[in-house]
Amino acid sequence: MKYDAIVIGCGMSGILAGIHLKNSGKKFIILEKAGTLGGTWRDNTYPGLTCDVPSHAYTYSFEPNPEWSRVLPPGGEIQQYFQAVFDKYGIAEYVRFGTEIAGAVWKGDAWELKDQRGQSYQGRVVVAATGVLHHPNYPQIKGLEDFAGHVIHSARWDHSVPLDAKKIAIIGTGSTGVQIVSALAARSKVRHFQRTAQWIFPVENPAFTEEQRAEFRSNRDLLTYLQREPTYLANVERFTEAILDPNSEQIREIQKLCQDNLDGSIQDPVLRQKLQPHYRAGCKRLIYSPDYYKAIQQPGSELITDGISQIEKSGVRTSDGVLHEVDIIVLATGFKTDRYVRPMDVTGLQGKTLEQAWSDVPTAYKSISVPDFPNFYFMNGPTSPVGNFSLIDTSEMQWGYISQLIERGEQAGVAGLSAKPEALAQYDHDRKQAAKGSVFGSGCHSWYLDKNGVPNTWPWSQSRFRQEMLAPVWQDYTHHQTEEAVA
Ligand code: NAP
């Protein structure tokens, strides 16, 4: 059987693609390597897991949720939300769980995918919805394997390990490390290892009352309004407009709010100095936290800023020679964010591999298409917008664009579409030029940067991305004819 489309991955983007493909009557399948849906929200179950995007904004536009418990939703609730949407739209019958795709080859008018068992699947279109925060980054720290206690990566939490009253080293100060410290400080003795201080934006996270939820249930207009709440949207737009200029008024304003948060929250001048970042706010993804500064000042907490020299049987030794004895080491060290669909082997026209196409850095024209890979489209792929906003919104914009590519690719005589090399070259040139001068490129290390140190993200505003996703520029696409594509 040849499918109209094959979606790889059943996380937030894959479910979205599935719902739209089903609604438009396409023959499709979703292939998911894990045993359940949810992607990053399935994989991450660490204590304190919270989305720092307001819950009502972190929903599919067509499926508002009156049941959120708080302004910032706990990870478990988000996973439940995706499960509920998945069930409501009857997506299960389209999914093959436990199916890991090893390779994909373009066969002239369709893709042939092979899974780990050697079973093949044919589809005219492939939608790579494999996520970006997916492959855990295990740091190369000398002696890590010698540690006698438990070592847990934040994205592979081991819930059988008791945490109460334990001494726990948390390595990493990204959104994840900060959330874990905040959650554990009241019950464990936290040792937070900071390589780089972070700017922390003050937020509150009140619970919704039962009365409020009843109001959300009965008032669909209110719920729809909250999904696209004007202040939130305006803040996203202001921030994404400001990205291009690290010295813009908006960035300075954000930095001042973060600085006031630090100065007003931390009493001890030595600790305050340790927590003081030395780069522009917004260079790394901003941390939104209502309680980290409180957590790190708990009597049982300690912030350690001396570099880690090695890990030993009983703990972490720092460059000042001190051995910090701990029971558990948590690696909140992030993800390998340049992997995308890899390690899958993808072979497009004339035997060209994605590995070759990405020999410098991963990229895709307007985040969607790579030349010579007809009908292979990315969601939240290379150069997608990232920041403190809803990636569901990004996926929806991308789907609007991809669905038009799919329709166009079904026209008589067209075997497939891929971005023209010159269109990608121009896009990459403009994107890199802008990105280098952006706040993301203003002098810090982050997962936004490619191996050359250039931000590999959409450097322009959210509204520009929305505009670009409204309609493909057809001159920028090669319309592969069936004979040419086979040759
Ligand atoms: P991350 O932002 O990449 O942070 C990784 C941390 O580990 C950094 O502090 C890094 O230090 C540190 N690190 C890495 N290798 C190290 C080593 N060898 N020694 C010492 N420290 C090391 O990862 P993350 O916190 O998991 O967050 C990744 C992304 O996930 C976020 O940016 C966000 O997009 C998403 N996320 C979102 C939420 C949310 O609330 N929406 C929550 C969690 C995560 P340096 O800073 O010095 O490099």
Coordinates of C-alpha atoms and ligand atoms in Angstrom, one line a residue:
M1 CA 0.0 0.0 0.0
K2 CA 1.2 3.5 -0.9
Y3 CA 0.2 6.1 1.6
D4 CA -0.4 9.8 0.7
A5 CA 1.7 10.7 3.7
I6 CA 3.8 9.0 6.4
V7 CA 4.4 10.9 9.6
I8 CA 7.4 10.0 11.7
G9 CA 6.9 10.7 15.3
C10 CA 3.8 10.9 17.5
G11 CA 4.5 13.8 19.7
M12 CA 2.8 17.2 19.6
S13 CA 3.6 17.8 15.9
G14 CA 2.9 14.3 14.7
I15 CA -0.5 14.2 16.4
L16 CA -1.3 17.6 14.8
A17 CA -0.3 16.3 11.4
G18 CA -2.4 13.2 11.9
I19 CA -5.5 15.1 12.8
H20 CA -5.2 17.3 9.7
L21 CA -4.4 14.4 7.4
K22 CA -7.4 12.5 8.7
N23 CA -9.7 15.5 8.3
S24 CA -8.6 16.0 4.7
G25 CA -9.2 12.3 3.9
K26 CA -5.6 11.4 3.2
K27 CA -4.3 7.8 3.5
F28 CA -1.6 8.1 6.1
I29 CA 0.2 6.4 8.9
I30 CA 2.2 7.6 11.9
L31 CA 5.3 5.7 12.8
E32 CA 6.5 6.1 16.3
K33 CA 9.5 4.4 17.8
A34 CA 8.3 4.5 21.4
G35 CA 5.4 2.6 22.9
T36 CA 3.3 5.7 23.6
L37 CA 2.6 9.1 22.2
G38 CA 3.8 12.5 23.6
G39 CA 7.4 13.0 22.5
T40 CA 9.2 15.3 24.8
W41 CA 6.3 15.3 27.2
R42 CA 6.4 11.5 27.4
D43 CA 10.2 11.4 27.9
N44 CA 10.4 14.1 30.5
T45 CA 8.9 13.3 33.8
Y46 CA 11.4 14.9 36.2
P47 CA 10.2 16.5 39.4
G48 CA 9.0 20.0 38.9
L49 CA 8.5 19.5 35.1
T50 CA 6.4 22.5 34.0
C51 CA 5.8 24.3 30.8
D52 CA 6.8 28.0 31.1
V53 CA 4.3 29.0 28.4
P54 CA 0.9 29.9 29.7
S55 CA -1.3 26.8 29.7
H56 CA -4.1 28.2 27.6
A57 CA -1.6 29.3 25.0
Y58 CA 0.0 25.9 25.0
T59 CA -2.9 24.1 23.2
Y60 CA -3.9 23.3 19.7
S61 CA -5.9 26.3 18.4
F62 CA -8.9 24.0 17.6
E63 CA -8.8 22.2 21.0
P64 CA -8.8 24.6 23.9
N65 CA -8.7 23.0 27.4
P66 CA -10.7 24.3 30.3
E67 CA -9.2 21.9 32.7
W68 CA -5.7 23.3 33.2
S69 CA -4.9 23.4 36.9
R70 CA -2.4 26.3 36.8
V71 CA -1.3 29.3 34.7
L72 CA 1.9 27.3 33.9
P73 CA 0.9 23.7 33.2
P74 CA 2.6 20.7 34.9
G75 CA 4.2 18.3 32.4
G76 CA 1.9 15.4 33.4
E77 CA -1.2 17.5 32.5
I78 CA 0.3 18.3 29.1
Q79 CA 0.8 14.6 28.4
Q80 CA -2.8 13.9 29.5
Y81 CA -4.0 16.7 27.2
F82 CA -2.2 15.2 24.2
Q83 CA -3.6 11.8 25.1
A84 CA -7.1 13.2 25.3
V85 CA -6.8 15.0 21.9
F86 CA -5.3 11.9 20.4
D87 CA -8.3 9.8 21.7
K88 CA -10.9 12.3 20.7
Y89 CA -9.7 12.5 17.1
G90 CA -9.3 8.8 16.8
I91 CA -5.7 8.8 15.8
A92 CA -4.7 5.5 17.4
E93 CA -5.8 3.4 14.4
Y94 CA -3.3 5.3 12.3
V95 CA -0.2 4.8 14.5
R96 CA 2.3 2.0 14.6
F97 CA 4.0 2.3 18.0
G98 CA 7.4 0.5 18.5
T99 CA 8.3 1.3 15.0
E100 CA 11.7 2.9 14.6
I101 CA 12.6 4.1 11.1
A102 CA 16.1 3.2 10.2
G103 CA 16.2 4.7 6.7
A104 CA 14.2 6.4 3.9
V105 CA 14.9 6.4 0.2
W106 CA 13.2 8.4 -2.5
K107 CA 12.1 6.1 -5.2
G108 CA 11.1 8.5 -7.9
D109 CA 7.5 9.2 -6.9
A110 CA 7.4 8.1 -3.3
W111 CA 9.5 7.4 -0.3
E112 CA 10.3 3.9 0.9
L113 CA 10.9 3.8 4.6
K114 CA 12.3 0.8 6.4
D115 CA 11.9 0.1 10.1
Q116 CA 14.3 -1.7 12.5
R117 CA 12.7 -5.0 11.6
G118 CA 13.2 -4.5 7.9
Q119 CA 9.5 -3.9 7.2
S120 CA 9.0 -1.2 4.5
Y121 CA 6.4 1.5 4.1
Q122 CA 5.7 3.6 1.0
G123 CA 4.5 7.1 1.1
R124 CA 4.4 10.0 -1.3
V125 CA 5.1 12.5 1.4
V126 CA 7.2 12.1 4.6
V127 CA 6.5 14.5 7.5
A128 CA 9.4 14.5 9.9
A129 CA 7.9 15.3 13.3
T130 CA 10.7 13.9 15.3
G131 CA 11.3 16.8 17.6
V132 CA 14.3 18.8 18.6
L133 CA 14.6 18.2 22.3
H134 CA 14.8 14.5 21.9
H135 CA 18.3 13.0 22.1
P136 CA 19.7 13.5 25.7
N137 CA 23.1 15.1 26.0
Y138 CA 25.2 13.0 28.3
P139 CA 28.2 15.2 29.2
Q140 CA 31.8 13.9 28.9
I141 CA 32.8 14.3 32.5
K142 CA 35.8 12.3 33.7
G143 CA 34.9 9.5 36.1
L144 CA 31.1 9.7 35.6
E145 CA 31.0 5.9 35.3
D146 CA 32.8 5.5 38.6
F147 CA 30.0 7.1 40.6
A148 CA 28.6 4.6 43.1
G149 CA 25.1 6.2 43.4
H150 CA 22.4 6.8 40.8
V151 CA 23.1 8.9 37.7
I152 CA 19.9 10.1 36.1
H153 CA 19.5 12.2 33.0
S154 CA 16.6 14.6 33.4
A155 CA 14.9 13.2 30.3
R156 CA 15.2 9.6 31.5
W157 CA 14.0 10.0 35.1
D158 CA 14.1 6.9 37.2
H159 CA 11.2 7.1 39.6
S160 CA 12.3 4.1 41.6
V161 CA 15.1 6.2 43.1
P162 CA 14.1 7.7 46.5
L163 CA 14.9 11.5 46.7
D164 CA 13.7 12.5 50.2
A165 CA 16.5 13.8 52.4
K166 CA 19.1 12.6 49.8
K167 CA 22.1 14.7 48.8
I168 CA 21.5 15.4 45.1
A169 CA 23.9 17.0 42.6
I170 CA 22.1 18.7 39.8
I171 CA 24.4 19.6 36.9
G172 CA 23.0 22.2 34.6
T173 CA 21.3 25.5 35.0
G174 CA 18.9 25.5 32.0
S175 CA 15.1 25.5 32.3
T176 CA 15.3 21.9 33.3
G177 CA 18.0 22.2 36.0
V178 CA 16.3 25.2 37.5
Q179 CA 12.9 23.4 37.7
I180 CA 14.4 20.3 39.3
V181 CA 16.3 22.4 41.9
S182 CA 13.0 24.3 42.7
A183 CA 11.1 21.0 43.1
L184 CA 13.7 19.2 45.2
A185 CA 15.0 21.9 47.5
A186 CA 12.3 21.4 50.1
R187 CA 12.8 17.6 50.3
S188 CA 16.4 16.9 49.4
K189 CA 19.8 18.5 50.0
V190 CA 20.5 20.1 46.7
R191 CA 23.9 20.8 45.2
H192 CA 23.4 22.8 42.1
F193 CA 26.4 22.8 39.8
Q194 CA 26.4 26.0 37.7
R195 CA 28.8 26.4 34.7
T196 CA 27.0 29.5 33.5
A197 CA 24.7 31.8 35.5
Q198 CA 21.3 32.3 33.9
W199 CA 19.0 35.3 33.6
I200 CA 15.8 34.4 35.5
F201 CA 12.6 36.2 34.6
P202 CA 10.1 36.5 37.4
V203 CA 6.8 34.8 36.9
E204 CA 3.9 33.7 39.1
N205 CA 2.2 30.4 38.7
P206 CA -1.2 30.5 40.5
A207 CA -3.6 27.6 40.4
F208 CA -6.9 28.1 38.7
T209 CA -9.8 27.8 41.1
E210 CA -12.7 25.4 40.5
E211 CA -14.9 28.4 39.8
Q212 CA -12.5 29.6 37.1
R213 CA -12.5 26.2 35.5
A214 CA -16.3 26.1 35.5
E215 CA -16.3 29.4 33.8
F216 CA -13.8 28.2 31.1
R217 CA -16.0 25.1 30.6
S218 CA -19.2 27.1 30.0
N219 CA -17.7 30.1 28.1
R220 CA -16.0 29.0 24.9
D221 CA -15.4 32.6 23.9
L222 CA -13.4 33.2 27.0
L223 CA -11.4 30.1 26.4
T224 CA -10.6 31.1 22.9
Y225 CA -9.6 34.5 24.0
L226 CA -7.2 33.0 26.6
Q227 CA -5.6 30.8 23.9
R228 CA -4.5 33.9 22.1
E229 CA -4.4 36.3 25.1
P230 CA -3.3 39.7 23.7
T231 CA -0.7 40.4 26.4
Y232 CA 1.0 37.1 25.9
L233 CA 0.9 37.5 22.1
A234 CA 2.2 41.1 22.3
N235 CA 5.0 39.9 24.6
V236 CA 6.0 37.2 22.1
E237 CA 5.9 39.6 19.3
R238 CA 7.9 42.2 21.2
F239 CA 10.5 39.7 22.2
T240 CA 10.8 38.1 18.7
E241 CA 11.0 41.6 17.1
A242 CA 13.8 42.5 19.6
I243 CA 15.9 39.4 18.9
L244 CA 17.6 41.1 15.9
D245 CA 19.1 43.8 18.1
P246 CA 20.7 42.8 21.4
N247 CA 20.7 46.5 22.4
S248 CA 17.1 47.1 21.7
E249 CA 14.9 48.7 24.3
Q250 CA 12.9 45.5 24.7
I251 CA 16.0 43.4 25.5
R252 CA 17.2 46.0 28.0
E253 CA 13.8 46.1 29.6
I254 CA 13.8 42.2 29.9
Q255 CA 17.3 42.4 31.4
K256 CA 16.3 45.0 33.9
L257 CA 13.3 42.9 35.1
C258 CA 15.7 39.9 35.5
Q259 CA 18.3 42.0 37.2
D260 CA 15.7 43.4 39.6
N261 CA 14.5 39.9 40.2
L262 CA 18.1 38.8 41.1
D263 CA 18.8 41.8 43.3
G264 CA 15.5 41.8 45.0
S265 CA 15.5 38.0 45.7
I266 CA 19.0 37.1 46.8
Q267 CA 20.1 38.5 50.2
D268 CA 23.6 37.2 50.4
P269 CA 25.9 39.3 48.2
V270 CA 28.3 36.4 47.6
L271 CA 25.5 34.2 46.3
R272 CA 24.1 37.1 44.3
Q273 CA 27.4 37.6 42.7
K274 CA 27.6 34.0 41.8
L275 CA 24.2 34.1 40.2
Q276 CA 25.0 37.2 38.2
P277 CA 25.0 36.5 34.4
H278 CA 27.6 38.2 32.3
Y279 CA 25.9 38.3 28.9
R280 CA 22.7 39.8 27.4
A281 CA 19.4 38.5 28.7
G282 CA 17.7 36.5 26.0
C283 CA 21.0 35.2 24.6
K284 CA 20.2 31.8 26.1
R285 CA 16.6 30.9 26.3
L286 CA 15.2 32.9 29.3
I287 CA 14.4 30.9 32.4
Y288 CA 11.0 31.7 33.8
S289 CA 10.8 30.7 37.4
P290 CA 8.6 31.6 40.3
D291 CA 10.7 29.9 42.9
Y292 CA 14.3 29.1 41.9
Y293 CA 15.9 32.0 43.9
K294 CA 13.9 30.9 47.0
A295 CA 14.9 27.2 46.4
I296 CA 18.6 28.0 46.1
Q297 CA 18.5 30.0 49.4
Q298 CA 17.0 27.1 51.4
P299 CA 19.3 26.0 54.3
G300 CA 20.0 22.6 52.6
S301 CA 20.8 24.1 49.2
E302 CA 24.2 25.0 47.8
L303 CA 25.2 26.7 44.5
I304 CA 28.6 25.5 43.3
T305 CA 30.3 27.5 40.7
D306 CA 33.8 26.0 40.7
G307 CA 34.2 23.9 37.6
I308 CA 33.7 20.1 37.8
S309 CA 37.1 18.4 37.5
Q310 CA 35.9 14.9 37.8
I311 CA 33.3 12.6 39.3
E312 CA 34.4 10.0 41.9
K313 CA 32.8 7.1 43.6
S314 CA 31.2 9.2 46.3
G315 CA 30.6 12.5 44.5
V316 CA 31.7 15.4 42.4
R317 CA 35.1 17.0 42.8
T318 CA 35.5 20.6 41.7
S319 CA 38.5 22.5 40.5
D320 CA 39.2 23.9 44.0
G321 CA 39.9 20.4 45.1
V322 CA 36.7 20.0 47.2
L323 CA 34.8 16.7 46.9
H324 CA 31.0 17.2 47.1
E325 CA 29.7 14.0 48.4
V326 CA 26.2 13.1 47.0
D327 CA 23.8 10.1 46.7
I328 CA 22.5 11.0 43.3
I329 CA 23.7 12.9 40.3
V330 CA 21.1 14.4 38.0
L331 CA 22.3 15.4 34.5
A332 CA 20.2 18.4 33.5
T333 CA 22.6 18.8 30.6
G334 CA 20.1 19.2 27.8
F335 CA 19.8 17.6 24.4
K336 CA 21.8 17.1 21.2
T337 CA 19.7 19.5 19.3
D338 CA 21.3 19.2 15.9
R339 CA 20.2 15.6 15.4
Y340 CA 16.6 16.1 14.1
V341 CA 15.7 12.9 12.2
R342 CA 19.1 11.4 12.5
P343 CA 20.4 8.7 13.1
M344 CA 17.9 7.8 10.4
D345 CA 19.5 7.5 6.9
V346 CA 17.7 9.6 4.4
T347 CA 18.5 9.4 0.7
G348 CA 17.0 11.7 -1.8
L349 CA 17.5 12.4 -5.5
Q350 CA 20.5 10.9 -7.2
G351 CA 21.6 9.1 -4.1
K352 CA 22.2 12.3 -2.1
T353 CA 22.0 11.7 1.6
L354 CA 20.8 14.1 4.3
E355 CA 24.1 13.6 6.0
Q356 CA 25.8 15.1 2.9
A357 CA 23.2 17.9 2.6
W358 CA 23.9 18.7 6.2
S359 CA 27.7 18.2 6.1
D360 CA 28.2 21.7 7.4
V361 CA 25.1 22.3 9.6
P362 CA 21.5 21.1 9.5
T363 CA 19.2 23.5 7.6
A364 CA 16.0 23.6 5.7
Y365 CA 14.4 26.3 3.6
K366 CA 12.1 28.3 5.8
S367 CA 12.5 25.4 8.3
I368 CA 10.5 23.0 6.0
S369 CA 12.3 21.6 2.9
V370 CA 15.8 20.5 1.8
P371 CA 16.7 20.6 -1.9
D372 CA 16.7 17.2 -3.6
F373 CA 14.6 15.6 -0.9
P374 CA 11.2 15.8 -2.6
N375 CA 8.1 15.8 -0.4
F376 CA 10.2 15.4 2.8
Y377 CA 9.0 18.1 5.1
F378 CA 10.0 19.1 8.6
M379 CA 8.0 20.2 11.6
N380 CA 10.0 22.0 14.3
G381 CA 13.1 21.2 12.2
P382 CA 16.3 23.1 11.5
T383 CA 15.9 26.9 11.6
S384 CA 12.5 26.8 13.2
P385 CA 11.6 29.6 15.6
V386 CA 12.5 28.8 19.2
G387 CA 12.1 30.9 22.3
N388 CA 9.7 31.4 25.2
F389 CA 6.6 30.8 23.2
S390 CA 4.3 28.0 22.2
L391 CA 5.9 25.5 19.8
I392 CA 2.4 24.2 19.1
D393 CA 1.7 27.5 17.5
T394 CA 4.8 27.1 15.4
S395 CA 3.8 23.6 14.3
E396 CA 0.3 24.8 13.3
M397 CA 1.8 27.5 11.1
Q398 CA 4.2 25.0 9.6
W399 CA 1.3 22.6 9.0
G400 CA -0.6 25.3 7.1
Y401 CA 2.3 25.6 4.8
I402 CA 3.1 21.9 4.4
S403 CA -0.5 21.1 3.6
Q404 CA -0.3 23.4 0.6
L405 CA 2.9 21.6 -0.5
I406 CA 1.1 18.3 -0.2
E407 CA -1.8 19.5 -2.3
R408 CA 0.5 20.9 -4.9
G409 CA 2.5 17.7 -5.0
E410 CA -0.6 15.8 -5.9
Q411 CA -1.2 17.7 -9.1
A412 CA -0.9 15.6 -12.3
G413 CA 2.6 15.1 -13.5
V414 CA 4.2 16.3 -10.3
A415 CA 6.2 13.6 -8.5
G416 CA 7.3 15.8 -5.7
L417 CA 8.5 19.2 -4.5
S418 CA 11.6 20.4 -2.9
A419 CA 13.1 23.8 -2.2
K420 CA 15.5 25.0 -5.0
P421 CA 19.1 25.0 -4.0
E422 CA 19.4 28.8 -4.7
A423 CA 16.3 29.4 -2.6
L424 CA 17.8 27.7 0.3
A425 CA 21.2 29.4 -0.3
Q426 CA 19.5 32.8 -0.2
Y427 CA 17.4 32.0 2.8
D428 CA 20.5 30.7 4.7
H429 CA 22.5 33.7 3.7
D430 CA 19.9 36.1 5.0
R431 CA 19.1 34.0 8.0
K432 CA 22.7 33.7 9.1
Q433 CA 23.5 37.4 8.5
A434 CA 20.5 38.3 10.7
A435 CA 21.2 35.6 13.3
K436 CA 24.9 36.5 13.8
G437 CA 23.9 40.0 14.9
S438 CA 20.9 38.8 17.0
V439 CA 20.7 38.5 20.7
F440 CA 21.2 34.7 20.4
G441 CA 24.6 35.4 18.8
S442 CA 25.6 38.1 21.3
G443 CA 28.1 36.1 23.2
C444 CA 26.9 33.1 25.1
H445 CA 26.8 29.4 24.6
S446 CA 23.5 27.8 24.0
W447 CA 21.7 25.0 22.2
Y448 CA 20.5 27.6 19.7
L449 CA 24.0 27.7 18.2
D450 CA 25.3 25.5 15.4
K451 CA 28.8 24.0 15.5
N452 CA 30.1 27.2 13.9
G453 CA 28.6 29.3 16.6
V454 CA 25.8 30.8 14.5
P455 CA 22.3 30.6 15.8
N456 CA 20.5 27.9 13.9
T457 CA 17.1 29.4 14.6
W458 CA 14.6 31.7 12.9
P459 CA 16.1 35.1 13.7
W460 CA 13.1 37.3 12.8
S461 CA 9.8 38.1 14.4
Q462 CA 7.0 35.7 15.1
S463 CA 4.6 37.7 12.8
R464 CA 7.2 37.4 9.9
F465 CA 7.2 33.6 10.4
R466 CA 3.4 33.6 10.5
Q467 CA 3.3 35.6 7.3
E468 CA 5.9 33.4 5.5
M469 CA 4.0 30.3 6.4
L470 CA 0.7 31.6 4.9
A471 CA 1.7 30.5 1.4
P472 CA 4.7 28.9 -0.3
V473 CA 6.5 31.0 -2.9
W474 CA 6.2 28.5 -5.7
Q475 CA 9.1 29.8 -7.7
D476 CA 11.3 28.7 -4.8
Y477 CA 10.3 25.1 -5.3
T478 CA 11.5 22.6 -7.9
H479 CA 8.5 20.7 -9.2
H480 CA 10.0 17.4 -9.9
Q481 CA 8.4 15.6 -12.8
T482 CA 7.9 11.9 -12.5
E483 CA 10.4 10.9 -15.2
E484 CA 13.1 13.3 -13.9
A485 CA 12.6 12.1 -10.4
V486 CA 13.0 8.5 -11.4
A487 CA 16.1 9.1 -13.5
Ligands
NAP1 P1 19.9 23.4 28.3 O1 19.2 24.7 28.3 O2 20.7 23.0 27.1 O3 20.9 23.5 29.5 C1 21.9 22.5 29.7 C2 22.7 22.9 31.0 O4 23.7 21.9 31.2 C3 23.4 24.2 30.8 O5 23.4 24.9 32.1 C4 24.8 23.8 30.5 O6 25.8 24.7 30.9 C5 24.9 22.6 31.4 N1 26.0 21.6 30.9 C6 26.0 20.9 29.8 N2 27.1 20.2 29.8 C7 27.8 20.4 30.9 C8 29.0 19.9 31.5 N3 29.8 19.1 30.8 N4 29.4 20.4 32.7 C9 28.6 21.3 33.3 N5 27.4 21.8 32.9 C10 27.0 21.3 31.7 O7 19.0 22.1 28.6 P2 17.6 22.1 29.4 O8 17.7 22.8 30.6 O9 17.2 20.6 29.4 O10 16.7 22.9 28.4 C11 16.6 22.6 27.0 C12 15.4 23.3 26.5 O11 14.3 22.5 26.8 C13 15.1 24.6 27.0 O12 15.9 25.7 26.5 C14 13.7 24.7 26.6 O13 13.5 25.1 25.3 C15 13.2 23.3 26.9 N6 12.6 23.3 28.2 C16 11.5 24.0 28.4 C17 10.9 24.0 29.6 C18 9.7 24.8 29.7 O14 9.3 25.2 30.8 N7 9.0 25.1 28.6 C19 11.4 23.3 30.6 C20 12.5 22.5 30.4 C21 13.1 22.6 29.2 P3 26.2 26.0 30.0 O15 25.0 27.0 30.1 O16 27.4 26.5 30.6 O17 26.4 25.5 28.6

